[in-house]
mmCIF file of C-alpha atoms in Angstrom:
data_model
loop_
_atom_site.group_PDB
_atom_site.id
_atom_site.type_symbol
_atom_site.label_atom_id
_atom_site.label_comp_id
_atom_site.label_asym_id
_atom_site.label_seq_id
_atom_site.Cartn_x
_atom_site.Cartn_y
_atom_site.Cartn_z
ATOM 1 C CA UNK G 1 25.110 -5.174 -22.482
ATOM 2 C CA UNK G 2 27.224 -6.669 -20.204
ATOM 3 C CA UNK G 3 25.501 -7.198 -16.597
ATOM 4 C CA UNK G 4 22.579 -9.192 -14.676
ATOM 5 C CA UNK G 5 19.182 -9.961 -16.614
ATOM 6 C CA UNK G 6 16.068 -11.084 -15.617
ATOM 7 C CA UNK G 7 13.193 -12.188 -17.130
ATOM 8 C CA UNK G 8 10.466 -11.635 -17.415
ATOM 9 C CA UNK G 9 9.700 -8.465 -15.531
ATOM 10 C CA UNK G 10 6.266 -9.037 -15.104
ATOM 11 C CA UNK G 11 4.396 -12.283 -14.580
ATOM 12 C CA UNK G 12 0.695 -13.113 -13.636
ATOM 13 C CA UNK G 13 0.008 -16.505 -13.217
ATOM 14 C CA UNK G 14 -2.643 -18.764 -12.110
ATOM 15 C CA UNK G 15 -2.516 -20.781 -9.040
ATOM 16 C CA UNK G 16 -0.991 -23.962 -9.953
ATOM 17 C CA UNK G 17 0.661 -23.343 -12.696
ATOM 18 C CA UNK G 18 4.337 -24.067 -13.183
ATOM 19 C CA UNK G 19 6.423 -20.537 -13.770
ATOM 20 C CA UNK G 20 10.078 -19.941 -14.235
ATOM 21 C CA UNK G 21 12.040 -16.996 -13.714
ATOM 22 C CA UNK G 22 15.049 -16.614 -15.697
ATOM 23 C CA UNK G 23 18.691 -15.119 -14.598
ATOM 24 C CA UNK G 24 21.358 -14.481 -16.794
ATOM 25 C CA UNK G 25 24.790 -12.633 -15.793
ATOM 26 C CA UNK G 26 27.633 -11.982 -18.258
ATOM 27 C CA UNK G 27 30.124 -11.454 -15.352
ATOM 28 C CA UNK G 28 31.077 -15.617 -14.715
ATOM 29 C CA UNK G 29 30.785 -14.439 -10.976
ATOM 30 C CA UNK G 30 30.500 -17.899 -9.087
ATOM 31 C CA UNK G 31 27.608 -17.462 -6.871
ATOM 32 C CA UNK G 32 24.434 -16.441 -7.722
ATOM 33 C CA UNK G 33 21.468 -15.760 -5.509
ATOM 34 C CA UNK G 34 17.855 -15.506 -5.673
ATOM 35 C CA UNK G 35 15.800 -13.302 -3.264
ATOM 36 C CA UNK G 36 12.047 -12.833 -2.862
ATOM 37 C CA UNK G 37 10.910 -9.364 -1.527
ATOM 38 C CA UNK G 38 7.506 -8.545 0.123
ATOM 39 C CA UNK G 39 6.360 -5.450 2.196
ATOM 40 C CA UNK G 40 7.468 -6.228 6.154
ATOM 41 C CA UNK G 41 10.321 -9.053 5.594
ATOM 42 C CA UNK G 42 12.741 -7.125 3.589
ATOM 43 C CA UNK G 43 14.388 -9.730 1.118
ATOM 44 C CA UNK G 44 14.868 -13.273 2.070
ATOM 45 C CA UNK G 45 16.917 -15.630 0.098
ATOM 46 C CA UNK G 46 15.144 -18.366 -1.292
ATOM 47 C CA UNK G 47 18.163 -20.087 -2.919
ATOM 48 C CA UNK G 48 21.522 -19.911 -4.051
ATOM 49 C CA UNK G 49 24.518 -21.170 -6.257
ATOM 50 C CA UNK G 50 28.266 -21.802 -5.611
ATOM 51 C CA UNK G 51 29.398 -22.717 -8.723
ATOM 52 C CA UNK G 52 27.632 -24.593 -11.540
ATOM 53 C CA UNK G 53 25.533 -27.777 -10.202
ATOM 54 C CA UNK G 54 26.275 -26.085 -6.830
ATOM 55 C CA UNK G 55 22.997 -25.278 -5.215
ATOM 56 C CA UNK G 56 21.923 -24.754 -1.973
ATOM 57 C CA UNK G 57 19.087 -23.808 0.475
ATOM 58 C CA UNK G 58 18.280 -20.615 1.903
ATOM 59 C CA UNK G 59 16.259 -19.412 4.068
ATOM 60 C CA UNK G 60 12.045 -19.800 2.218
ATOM 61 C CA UNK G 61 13.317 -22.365 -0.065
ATOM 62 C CA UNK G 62 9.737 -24.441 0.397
ATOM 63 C CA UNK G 63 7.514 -24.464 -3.378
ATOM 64 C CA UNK G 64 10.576 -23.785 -5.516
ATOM 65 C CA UNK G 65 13.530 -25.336 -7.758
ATOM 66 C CA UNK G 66 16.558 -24.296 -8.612
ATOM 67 C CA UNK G 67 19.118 -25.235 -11.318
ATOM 68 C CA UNK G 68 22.480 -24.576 -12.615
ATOM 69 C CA UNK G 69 23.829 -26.211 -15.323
ATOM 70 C CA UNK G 70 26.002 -22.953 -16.837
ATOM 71 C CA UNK G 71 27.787 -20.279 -14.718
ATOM 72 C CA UNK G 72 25.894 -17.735 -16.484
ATOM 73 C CA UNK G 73 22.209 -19.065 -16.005
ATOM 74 C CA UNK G 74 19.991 -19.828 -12.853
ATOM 75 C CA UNK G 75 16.311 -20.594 -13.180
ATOM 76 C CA UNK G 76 14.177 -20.196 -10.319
ATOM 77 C CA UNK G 77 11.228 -22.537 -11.040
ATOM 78 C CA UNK G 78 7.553 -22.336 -9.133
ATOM 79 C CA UNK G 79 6.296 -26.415 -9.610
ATOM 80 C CA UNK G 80 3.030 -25.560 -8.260
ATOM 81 C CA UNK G 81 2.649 -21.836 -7.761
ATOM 82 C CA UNK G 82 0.408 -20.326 -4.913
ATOM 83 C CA UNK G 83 -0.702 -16.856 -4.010
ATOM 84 C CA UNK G 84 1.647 -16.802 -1.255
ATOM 85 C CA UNK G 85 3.996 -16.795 -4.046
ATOM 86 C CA UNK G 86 3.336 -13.418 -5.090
ATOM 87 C CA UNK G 87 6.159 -11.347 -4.861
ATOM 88 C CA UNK G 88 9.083 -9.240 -6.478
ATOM 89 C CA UNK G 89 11.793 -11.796 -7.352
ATOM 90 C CA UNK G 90 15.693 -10.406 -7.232
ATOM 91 C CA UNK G 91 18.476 -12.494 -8.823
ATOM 92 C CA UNK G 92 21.905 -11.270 -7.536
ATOM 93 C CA UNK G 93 25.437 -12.683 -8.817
ATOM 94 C CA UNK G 94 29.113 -12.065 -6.886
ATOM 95 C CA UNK G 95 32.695 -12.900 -7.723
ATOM 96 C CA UNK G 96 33.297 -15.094 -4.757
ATOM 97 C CA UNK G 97 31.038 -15.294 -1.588
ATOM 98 C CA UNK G 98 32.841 -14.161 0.902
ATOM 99 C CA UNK G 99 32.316 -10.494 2.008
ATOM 100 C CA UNK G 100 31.393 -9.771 -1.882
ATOM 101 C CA UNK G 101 29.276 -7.247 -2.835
ATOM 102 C CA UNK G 102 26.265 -8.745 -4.746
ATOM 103 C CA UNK G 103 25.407 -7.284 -7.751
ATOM 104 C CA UNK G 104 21.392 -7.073 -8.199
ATOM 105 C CA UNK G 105 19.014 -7.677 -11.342
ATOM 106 C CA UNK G 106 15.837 -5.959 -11.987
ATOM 107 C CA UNK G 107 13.298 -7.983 -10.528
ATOM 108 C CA UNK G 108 10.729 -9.728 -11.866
ATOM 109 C CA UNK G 109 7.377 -8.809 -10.298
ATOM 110 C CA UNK G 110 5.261 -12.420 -10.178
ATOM 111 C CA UNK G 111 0.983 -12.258 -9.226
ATOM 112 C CA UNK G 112 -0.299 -15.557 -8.952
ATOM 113 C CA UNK G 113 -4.045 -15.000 -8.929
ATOM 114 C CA UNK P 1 19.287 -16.911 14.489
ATOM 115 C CA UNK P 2 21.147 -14.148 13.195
ATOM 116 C CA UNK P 3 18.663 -10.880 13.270
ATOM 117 C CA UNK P 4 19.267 -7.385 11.447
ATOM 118 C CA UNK P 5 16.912 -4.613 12.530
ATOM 119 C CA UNK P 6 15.977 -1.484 11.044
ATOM 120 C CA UNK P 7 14.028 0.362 13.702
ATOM 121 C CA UNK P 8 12.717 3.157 11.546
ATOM 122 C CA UNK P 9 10.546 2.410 8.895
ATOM 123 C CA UNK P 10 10.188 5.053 7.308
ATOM 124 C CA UNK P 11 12.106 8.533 7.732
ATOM 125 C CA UNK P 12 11.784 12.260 5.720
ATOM 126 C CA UNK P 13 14.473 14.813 5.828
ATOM 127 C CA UNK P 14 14.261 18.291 3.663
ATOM 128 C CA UNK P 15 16.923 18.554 0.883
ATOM 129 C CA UNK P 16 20.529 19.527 1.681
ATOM 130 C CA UNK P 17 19.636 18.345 5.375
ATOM 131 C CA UNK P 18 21.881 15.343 6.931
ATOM 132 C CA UNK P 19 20.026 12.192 8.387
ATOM 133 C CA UNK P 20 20.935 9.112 9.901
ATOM 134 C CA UNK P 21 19.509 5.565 9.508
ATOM 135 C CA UNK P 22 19.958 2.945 12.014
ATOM 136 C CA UNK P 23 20.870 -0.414 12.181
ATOM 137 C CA UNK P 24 21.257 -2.858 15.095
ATOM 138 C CA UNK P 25 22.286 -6.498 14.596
ATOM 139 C CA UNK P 26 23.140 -9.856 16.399
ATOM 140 C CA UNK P 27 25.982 -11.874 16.166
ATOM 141 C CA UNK P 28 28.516 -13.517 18.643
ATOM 142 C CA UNK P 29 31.193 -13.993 16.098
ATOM 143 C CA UNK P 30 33.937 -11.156 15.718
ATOM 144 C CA UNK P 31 34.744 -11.206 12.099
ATOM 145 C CA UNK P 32 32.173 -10.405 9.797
ATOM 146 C CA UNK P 33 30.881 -7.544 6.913
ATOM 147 C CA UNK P 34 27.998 -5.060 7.480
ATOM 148 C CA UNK P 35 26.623 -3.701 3.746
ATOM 149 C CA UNK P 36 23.848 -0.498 3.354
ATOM 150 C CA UNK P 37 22.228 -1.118 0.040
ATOM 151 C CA UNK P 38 19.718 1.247 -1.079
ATOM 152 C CA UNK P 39 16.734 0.602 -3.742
ATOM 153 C CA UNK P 40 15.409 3.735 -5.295
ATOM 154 C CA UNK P 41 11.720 3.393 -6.998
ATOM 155 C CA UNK P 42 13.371 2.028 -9.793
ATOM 156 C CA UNK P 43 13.630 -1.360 -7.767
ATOM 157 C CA UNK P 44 17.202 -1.516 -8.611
ATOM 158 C CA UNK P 45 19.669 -2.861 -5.362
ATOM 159 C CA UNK P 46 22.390 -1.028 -5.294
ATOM 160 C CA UNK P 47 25.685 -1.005 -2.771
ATOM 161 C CA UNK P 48 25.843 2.067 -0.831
ATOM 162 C CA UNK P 49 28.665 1.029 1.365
ATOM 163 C CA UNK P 50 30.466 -1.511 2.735
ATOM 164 C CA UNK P 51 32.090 -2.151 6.775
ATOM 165 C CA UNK P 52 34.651 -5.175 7.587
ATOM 166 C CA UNK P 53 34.444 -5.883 11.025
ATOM 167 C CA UNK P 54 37.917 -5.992 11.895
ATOM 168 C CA UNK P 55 38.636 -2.502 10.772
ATOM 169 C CA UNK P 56 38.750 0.291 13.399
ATOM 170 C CA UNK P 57 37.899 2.819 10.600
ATOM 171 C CA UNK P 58 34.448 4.123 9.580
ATOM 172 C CA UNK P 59 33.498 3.377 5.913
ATOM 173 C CA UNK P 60 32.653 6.477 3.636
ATOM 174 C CA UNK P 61 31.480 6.822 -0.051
ATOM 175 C CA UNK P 62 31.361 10.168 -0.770
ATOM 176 C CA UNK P 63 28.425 11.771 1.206
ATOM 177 C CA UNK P 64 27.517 8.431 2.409
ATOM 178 C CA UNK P 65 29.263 7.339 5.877
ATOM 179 C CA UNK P 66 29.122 4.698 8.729
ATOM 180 C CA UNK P 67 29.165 4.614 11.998
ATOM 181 C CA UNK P 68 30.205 1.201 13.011
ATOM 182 C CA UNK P 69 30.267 0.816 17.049
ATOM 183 C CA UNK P 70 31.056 -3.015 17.124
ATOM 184 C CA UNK P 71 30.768 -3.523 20.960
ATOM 185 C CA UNK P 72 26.946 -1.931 20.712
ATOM 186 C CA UNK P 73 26.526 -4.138 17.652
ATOM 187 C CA UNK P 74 25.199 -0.988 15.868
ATOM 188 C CA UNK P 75 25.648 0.172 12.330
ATOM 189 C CA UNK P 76 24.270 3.525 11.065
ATOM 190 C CA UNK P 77 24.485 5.083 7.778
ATOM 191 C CA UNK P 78 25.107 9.107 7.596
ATOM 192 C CA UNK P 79 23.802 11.346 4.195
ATOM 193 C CA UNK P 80 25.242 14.395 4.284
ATOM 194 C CA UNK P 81 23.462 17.074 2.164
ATOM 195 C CA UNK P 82 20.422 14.633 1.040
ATOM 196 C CA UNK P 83 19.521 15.180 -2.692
ATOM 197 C CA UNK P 84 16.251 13.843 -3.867
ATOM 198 C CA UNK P 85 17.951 10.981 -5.930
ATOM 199 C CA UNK P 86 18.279 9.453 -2.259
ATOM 200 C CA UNK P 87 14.961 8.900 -1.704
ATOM 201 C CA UNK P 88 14.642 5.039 -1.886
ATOM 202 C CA UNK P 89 14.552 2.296 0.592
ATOM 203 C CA UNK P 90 17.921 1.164 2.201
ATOM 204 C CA UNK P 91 18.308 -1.723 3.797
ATOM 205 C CA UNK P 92 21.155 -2.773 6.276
ATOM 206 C CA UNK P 93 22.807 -5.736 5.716
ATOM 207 C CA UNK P 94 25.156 -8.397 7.147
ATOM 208 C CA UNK P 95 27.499 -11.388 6.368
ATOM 209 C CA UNK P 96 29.385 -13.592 8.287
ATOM 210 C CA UNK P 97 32.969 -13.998 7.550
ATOM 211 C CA UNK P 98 33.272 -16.798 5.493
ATOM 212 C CA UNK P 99 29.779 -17.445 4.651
ATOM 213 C CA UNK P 100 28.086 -17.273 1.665
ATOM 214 C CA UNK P 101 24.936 -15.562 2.347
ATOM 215 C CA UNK P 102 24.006 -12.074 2.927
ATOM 216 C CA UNK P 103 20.823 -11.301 5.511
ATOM 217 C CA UNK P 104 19.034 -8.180 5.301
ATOM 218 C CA UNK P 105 17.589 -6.040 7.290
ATOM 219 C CA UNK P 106 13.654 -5.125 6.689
ATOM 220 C CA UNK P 107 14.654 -1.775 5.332
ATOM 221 C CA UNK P 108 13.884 1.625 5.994
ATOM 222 C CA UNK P 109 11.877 3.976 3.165
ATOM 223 C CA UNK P 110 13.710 7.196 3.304
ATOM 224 C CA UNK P 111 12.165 10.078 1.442
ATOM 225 C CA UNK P 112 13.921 13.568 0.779
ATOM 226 C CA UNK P 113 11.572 16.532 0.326
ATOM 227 C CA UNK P 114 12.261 19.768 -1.823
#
């Protein structure tokens, strides 16, 4: 099917370990976004993607990587995870950036114990 | 820093009733987009509606409506005759024209009762 992916879902992971999320949209929208959401903050971007090895800081980018070496593809990586880094992770892709709507994946809910 | 707030947390309406979630935000520039996405328990984001700036004229999707007062820097979202497939959170939203980057509100868990 034709849309936004994510995966996995679910996640527990230890503290320290590495952990990537995948994000995969069929659309070739140019930007792509990835959020973190947690009860009282709403969802905060943690990085995002103009076009293919376009990437750029947003606003908790601290403790993760980002990549994007296809259109279609962009790994959010945790190098050294930390419970602070539990959380429900949204990727989001749009056509063009400007006024856009963003269209949302799943979410992939992450525990790091 | 730009700021988006959502000064109800958490609302409940009865079914068929109309309610009204507010949303206040900051910004000295004049040109810019104001969004309402709503996440039902399925954790799915979806676009409720969508405001440019410039335009005089109240956005409306259905039974879903603005009201956009740009001077007050206030954007609230009107559901006529809730149904209990709008219970979700729904979280306010804005972008700066010509940016990239959409910042959200902290949301506001709205809950329809039979």
């Amino acid at each position: 099917d034709a849309g936004i992916t994510q995966s996995p879902r679910y996640k527990i992971t230890e503290t320290g370990r590495q952990v990537t999320l995948m994000c995969h949209q069929t659309w070739s929208h140019s930007y792509m976004f990835w959020y973190r959401q947690d009860l009282g903050h709403g969802l905060r971007l943690i990085y995002y993607s103009a076009a293919a090895d376009i990437t750029d800081k947003g606003e908790v980018p601290d403790g993760y990587v980002v990549s994007r070496s296809k259109t279609e593809n962009f790994p959010l990586t945790l190098e050294s995870a930390t419970r602070s880094q539990t959380s429900v992770y949204f990727c989001a892709s749009s056509l063009t950036g400007n006024g856009d709507e963003q269209y949302f994946g799943p979410g992939t809910r992450l525990t790091v114990t | 820093a730009q700021t988006v707030t959502q000064s109800q947390p958490e609302m409940s309406v009865q079914e068929a009733e109309t309610v009204t979630l507010s949303c206040t935000y900051d910004t000295s520039e004049n040109n810019y987009y104001l969004f309402w996405y709503k996440q039902p328990p399925s954790r799915q984001m979806i676009l409720v509606i969508r405001q440019e700036a410039y335009k005089q004229q109240n956005a409306t999707e259905n039974r879903f409506s603005v009201n956009f007062q740009k001077a007050a820097k206030s954007f609230s979202l009107k559901i006529s005759d809730s149904q209990l497939g709008d219970t979700a959170m729904y979280f306010c939203a804005f972008m700066w024209y010509g940016d990239d980057k959409i910042i959200f509100g902290k949301g506001t868990r709205l809950h329809i009762l039979p």
